[in-house]
PDB file of C-alpha atoms in Angstrom:
ATOM      1  CA  MET A   1      -0.126   0.003  -0.176  1.00 48.00           C
ATOM      2  CA  LYS A   2       2.802   2.395   0.833  1.00 50.00           C
ATOM      3  CA  LEU A   3       4.551   1.563  -2.543  1.00 47.00           C
ATOM      4  CA  LEU A   4       1.321   2.332  -4.268  1.00 49.00           C
ATOM      5  CA  GLN A   5       1.470   5.958  -2.445  1.00 52.00           C
ATOM      6  CA  THR A   6       4.867   6.780  -3.433  1.00 50.00           C
ATOM      7  CA  ASN A   7       4.468   5.965  -6.746  1.00 52.00           C
ATOM      8  CA  ASN A   8       1.003   8.288  -7.055  1.00 54.00           C
ATOM      9  CA  ILE A   9       2.656  11.191  -5.515  1.00 54.00           C
ATOM     10  CA  PHE A  10       5.404  10.826  -7.956  1.00 49.00           C
ATOM     11  CA  PHE A  11       2.868  10.634 -11.127  1.00 49.00           C
ATOM     12  CA  MET A  12       1.263  13.936  -9.489  1.00 50.00           C
ATOM     13  CA  LYS A  13       4.350  15.602  -8.730  1.00 52.00           C
ATOM     14  CA  GLN A  14       5.291  14.455 -12.621  1.00 55.00           C
ATOM     15  CA  ASN A  15       2.216  15.020 -14.112  1.00 54.00           C
ATOM     16  CA  PHE A  16       1.831  18.864 -11.859  1.00 51.00           C
ATOM     17  CA  PHE A  17       5.328  20.097 -13.280  1.00 52.00           C
ATOM     18  CA  LEU A  18       4.465  18.779 -16.851  1.00 52.00           C
ATOM     19  CA  LEU A  19       1.287  20.771 -16.696  1.00 50.00           C
ATOM     20  CA  LEU A  20       3.067  23.671 -15.177  1.00 50.00           C
ATOM     21  CA  GLY A  21       5.741  23.469 -18.225  1.00 52.00           C
ATOM     22  CA  LEU A  22       3.148  23.483 -20.582  1.00 47.00           C
ATOM     23  CA  MET A  23       1.359  26.540 -19.233  1.00 52.00           C
ATOM     24  CA  PHE A  24       4.335  28.409 -19.282  1.00 49.00           C
ATOM     25  CA  ILE A  25       5.022  27.539 -23.682  1.00 52.00           C
ATOM     26  CA  PHE A  26       1.140  28.434 -24.185  1.00 47.00           C
ATOM     27  CA  SER A  27       1.691  31.824 -21.943  1.00 47.00           C
ATOM     28  CA  VAL A  28       4.927  32.850 -23.840  1.00 45.00           C
ATOM     29  CA  ASN A  29       2.901  31.935 -27.409  1.00 46.00           C
ATOM     30  CA  SER A  30      -0.132  33.629 -26.406  1.00 44.00           C
ATOM     31  CA  PHE A  31       2.168  36.930 -25.026  1.00 45.00           C
ATOM     32  CA  ALA A  32       4.546  36.997 -28.511  1.00 43.00           C
ATOM     33  CA  GLN A  33       0.896  37.307 -30.529  1.00 48.00           C
ATOM     34  CA  ASN A  34      -0.553  39.776 -27.911  1.00 62.00           C
ATOM     35  CA  VAL A  35       2.522  41.325 -29.001  1.00 61.00           C
ATOM     36  CA  GLY A  36       2.163  41.065 -32.889  1.00 78.00           C
ATOM     37  CA  ALA A  37      -1.168  41.939 -32.365  1.00 82.00           C
ATOM     38  CA  ASN A  38      -1.055  44.935 -30.603  1.00 88.00           C
ATOM     39  CA  ASN A  39       2.202  46.195 -33.030  1.00 89.00           C
ATOM     40  CA  SER A  40       0.028  45.552 -36.268  1.00 89.00           C
ATOM     41  CA  LYS A  41      -2.637  47.809 -34.587  1.00 92.00           C
ATOM     42  CA  MET A  42       0.450  50.849 -33.502  1.00 94.00           C
ATOM     43  CA  ILE A  43       1.597  50.453 -36.977  1.00 94.00           C
ATOM     44  CA  ILE A  44      -1.402  51.508 -39.075  1.00 95.00           C
ATOM     45  CA  GLY A  45      -1.008  55.148 -39.959  1.00 95.00           C
ATOM     46  CA  LYS A  46       1.063  57.405 -42.090  1.00 96.00           C
ATOM     47  CA  TRP A  47       4.747  57.696 -40.913  1.00 94.00           C
ATOM     48  CA  LYS A  48       7.393  60.490 -41.856  1.00 94.00           C
ATOM     49  CA  ILE A  49      10.761  60.172 -41.548  1.00 91.00           C
ATOM     50  CA  ASP A  50      12.355  62.344 -38.600  1.00 91.00           C
ATOM     51  CA  SER A  51      15.941  61.056 -39.726  1.00 86.00           C
ATOM     52  CA  LEU A  52      18.142  58.226 -41.273  1.00 80.00           C
ATOM     53  CA  ASP A  53      21.109  56.404 -39.862  1.00 79.00           C
ATOM     54  CA  VAL A  54      23.546  55.244 -42.143  1.00 71.00           C
ATOM     55  CA  GLY A  55      25.666  53.890 -39.889  1.00 66.00           C
ATOM     56  CA  ASP A  56      28.678  51.803 -40.704  1.00 63.00           C
ATOM     57  CA  SER A  57      27.106  49.869 -43.718  1.00 58.00           C
ATOM     58  CA  PRO A  58      29.646  48.438 -46.269  1.00 59.00           C
ATOM     59  CA  LEU A  59      28.101  50.957 -48.577  1.00 60.00           C
ATOM     60  CA  ALA A  60      30.117  51.522 -51.808  1.00 59.00           C
ATOM     61  CA  VAL A  61      32.021  55.021 -51.786  1.00 63.00           C
ATOM     62  CA  GLN A  62      29.574  56.149 -54.294  1.00 62.00           C
ATOM     63  CA  TYR A  63      26.116  55.357 -52.569  1.00 68.00           C
ATOM     64  CA  LYS A  64      27.115  56.218 -49.184  1.00 69.00           C
ATOM     65  CA  GLN A  65      27.898  59.704 -51.383  1.00 73.00           C
ATOM     66  CA  ILE A  66      24.292  59.712 -52.946  1.00 73.00           C
ATOM     67  CA  VAL A  67      22.849  58.933 -50.052  1.00 71.00           C
ATOM     68  CA  GLU A  68      24.219  61.709 -47.590  1.00 74.00           C
ATOM     69  CA  GLU A  69      23.463  64.307 -50.777  1.00 78.00           C
ATOM     70  CA  LYS A  70      20.246  62.995 -50.940  1.00 79.00           C
ATOM     71  CA  MET A  71      19.137  62.807 -47.322  1.00 81.00           C
ATOM     72  CA  ALA A  72      17.340  66.248 -46.872  1.00 84.00           C
ATOM     73  CA  GLN A  73      15.319  65.485 -49.848  1.00 86.00           C
ATOM     74  CA  ILE A  74      14.367  61.708 -48.725  1.00 83.00           C
ATOM     75  CA  ILE A  75      13.761  62.433 -45.137  1.00 85.00           C
ATOM     76  CA  GLU A  76      11.431  65.689 -46.319  1.00 90.00           C
ATOM     77  CA  THR A  77       9.442  63.685 -49.405  1.00 90.00           C
ATOM     78  CA  THR A  78       9.243  60.192 -47.730  1.00 90.00           C
ATOM     79  CA  GLU A  79       6.090  59.270 -46.142  1.00 93.00           C
ATOM     80  CA  VAL A  80       4.830  55.342 -45.568  1.00 93.00           C
ATOM     81  CA  LEU A  81       1.240  54.500 -45.370  1.00 95.00           C
ATOM     82  CA  PHE A  82       0.231  51.016 -43.118  1.00 96.00           C
ATOM     83  CA  TYR A  83      -3.671  50.531 -43.445  1.00 96.00           C
ATOM     84  CA  PRO A  84      -6.063  48.439 -41.791  1.00 95.00           C
ATOM     85  CA  ASN A  85      -6.969  46.221 -44.377  1.00 97.00           C
ATOM     86  CA  LYS A  86      -3.152  45.301 -44.906  1.00 96.00           C
ATOM     87  CA  LYS A  87      -2.482  47.938 -47.673  1.00 97.00           C
ATOM     88  CA  TYR A  88       1.179  49.686 -47.825  1.00 95.00           C
ATOM     89  CA  LEU A  89       1.845  52.932 -49.716  1.00 94.00           C
ATOM     90  CA  LYS A  90       5.255  54.607 -49.755  1.00 94.00           C
ATOM     91  CA  LYS A  91       5.807  57.978 -51.569  1.00 94.00           C
ATOM     92  CA  GLY A  92       8.916  59.468 -51.615  1.00 89.00           C
ATOM     93  CA  PHE A  93      11.158  61.053 -53.706  1.00 84.00           C
ATOM     94  CA  ASP A  94      11.902  58.273 -56.026  1.00 84.00           C
ATOM     95  CA  GLY A  95       8.084  57.998 -56.994  1.00 91.00           C
ATOM     96  CA  THR A  96       5.463  56.177 -55.193  1.00 94.00           C
ATOM     97  CA  THR A  97       5.148  51.989 -54.232  1.00 94.00           C
ATOM     98  CA  GLU A  98       2.476  49.740 -53.665  1.00 97.00           C
ATOM     99  CA  GLY A  99       2.506  46.293 -51.811  1.00 96.00           C
ATOM    100  CA  THR A 100       0.595  44.858 -48.947  1.00 96.00           C
ATOM    101  CA  TRP A 101       1.864  44.549 -45.092  1.00 96.00           C
ATOM    102  CA  ARG A 102       1.838  41.711 -41.877  1.00 95.00           C
ATOM    103  CA  ILE A 103       3.359  42.074 -38.584  1.00 94.00           C
ATOM    104  CA  SER A 104       5.120  38.693 -37.287  1.00 93.00           C
ATOM    105  CA  LYS A 105       3.456  36.654 -34.686  1.00 89.00           C
ATOM    106  CA  ASP A 106       6.182  37.674 -32.795  1.00 90.00           C
ATOM    107  CA  GLY A 107       6.204  41.246 -33.498  1.00 92.00           C
ATOM    108  CA  GLN A 108       9.593  42.065 -34.040  1.00 93.00           C
ATOM    109  CA  TYR A 109       9.515  42.286 -37.776  1.00 93.00           C
ATOM    110  CA  VAL A 110       6.866  43.801 -40.514  1.00 94.00           C
ATOM    111  CA  SER A 111       6.894  42.129 -44.183  1.00 93.00           C
ATOM    112  CA  VAL A 112       6.037  44.694 -47.050  1.00 94.00           C
ATOM    113  CA  LYS A 113       5.027  42.800 -50.566  1.00 95.00           C
ATOM    114  CA  ILE A 114       5.294  44.985 -53.273  1.00 93.00           C
ATOM    115  CA  LYS A 115       3.169  44.353 -56.245  1.00 95.00           C
ATOM    116  CA  GLY A 116       5.025  42.991 -59.153  1.00 93.00           C
ATOM    117  CA  ARG A 117       7.978  41.959 -56.864  1.00 92.00           C
ATOM    118  CA  ASP A 118       8.067  38.092 -55.570  1.00 91.00           C
ATOM    119  CA  LYS A 119      10.547  38.587 -52.922  1.00 90.00           C
ATOM    120  CA  GLU A 120       9.254  39.865 -49.481  1.00 92.00           C
ATOM    121  CA  ASP A 121      11.386  42.612 -47.765  1.00 90.00           C
ATOM    122  CA  ARG A 122      11.291  42.147 -44.040  1.00 91.00           C
ATOM    123  CA  THR A 123      12.574  44.931 -41.801  1.00 91.00           C
ATOM    124  CA  LYS A 124      13.268  44.370 -38.051  1.00 92.00           C
ATOM    125  CA  ILE A 125      11.057  47.201 -35.506  1.00 93.00           C
ATOM    126  CA  ILE A 126      13.324  47.977 -32.889  1.00 92.00           C
ATOM    127  CA  SER A 127      10.853  49.887 -31.037  1.00 94.00           C
ATOM    128  CA  ILE A 128       7.007  51.058 -31.836  1.00 93.00           C
ATOM    129  CA  THR A 129       4.944  53.155 -29.761  1.00 93.00           C
ATOM    130  CA  ASP A 130       1.791  54.947 -30.799  1.00 92.00           C
ATOM    131  CA  ASP A 131       3.698  58.273 -32.483  1.00 95.00           C
ATOM    132  CA  LYS A 132       7.566  56.708 -33.037  1.00 96.00           C
ATOM    133  CA  LEU A 133       8.420  53.846 -34.682  1.00 94.00           C
ATOM    134  CA  ILE A 134      12.274  53.027 -35.084  1.00 93.00           C
ATOM    135  CA  ILE A 135      13.168  50.437 -37.548  1.00 92.00           C
ATOM    136  CA  ALA A 136      15.947  48.572 -39.535  1.00 89.00           C
ATOM    137  CA  PRO A 137      16.387  46.403 -42.487  1.00 86.00           C
ATOM    138  CA  ASP A 138      16.705  42.096 -41.584  1.00 82.00           C
ATOM    139  CA  ASP A 139      19.580  42.615 -44.394  1.00 75.00           C
ATOM    140  CA  PRO A 140      22.912  43.709 -43.098  1.00 68.00           C
ATOM    141  CA  ASN A 141      23.864  44.480 -46.879  1.00 65.00           C
ATOM    142  CA  ALA A 142      21.051  47.506 -46.812  1.00 65.00           C
ATOM    143  CA  VAL A 143      21.941  51.185 -47.165  1.00 59.00           C
ATOM    144  CA  ASN A 144      20.699  52.512 -43.995  1.00 62.00           C
ATOM    145  CA  ALA A 145      21.227  51.218 -40.506  1.00 72.00           C
ATOM    146  CA  LYS A 146      17.631  52.515 -38.797  1.00 85.00           C
ATOM    147  CA  VAL A 147      14.787  54.841 -40.042  1.00 88.00           C
ATOM    148  CA  TYR A 148      13.184  56.833 -37.395  1.00 91.00           C
ATOM    149  CA  MET A 149       9.655  58.003 -38.062  1.00 92.00           C
ATOM    150  CA  TYR A 150       7.147  59.518 -36.597  1.00 95.00           C
ATOM    151  CA  LYS A 151       3.668  59.185 -36.721  1.00 96.00           C
ATOM    152  CA  ALA A 152       1.587  62.162 -38.729  1.00 94.00           C
ATOM    153  CA  LYS A 153      -1.884  63.747 -38.206  1.00 83.00           C
TER     154      LYS A 153
END
């Protein structure tokens, strides 16, 4: 009888820890999905560039010079719109770009699929609030290191 009780307690403890582990996994997954949903809500709207950080990107010398010369024009003319229906529109000195957008489940990336392109562009969300957005390319060879944006009225 004593042996049976010991085994039952052992199995109860084992099941308790298994249940506790599963609850932890589900809560972490739920938290990540909530971050993604929250970032999806916050990103909706019109964003303007506040500043660009070219950083130490491995740009060819001629491209870095062009970017630095055009910096003021890029900042002044660029606006990015994320619509609630997942449509994307970017207006800038280089024209207009349309497509669709989505936020990763963990909320760490915004991906944009431009019309007419096969590849989806993925950008890291460094920080997002209701009125500020800092993003960086997922590609280490990209021209800019960080883009600082503010939500336009």
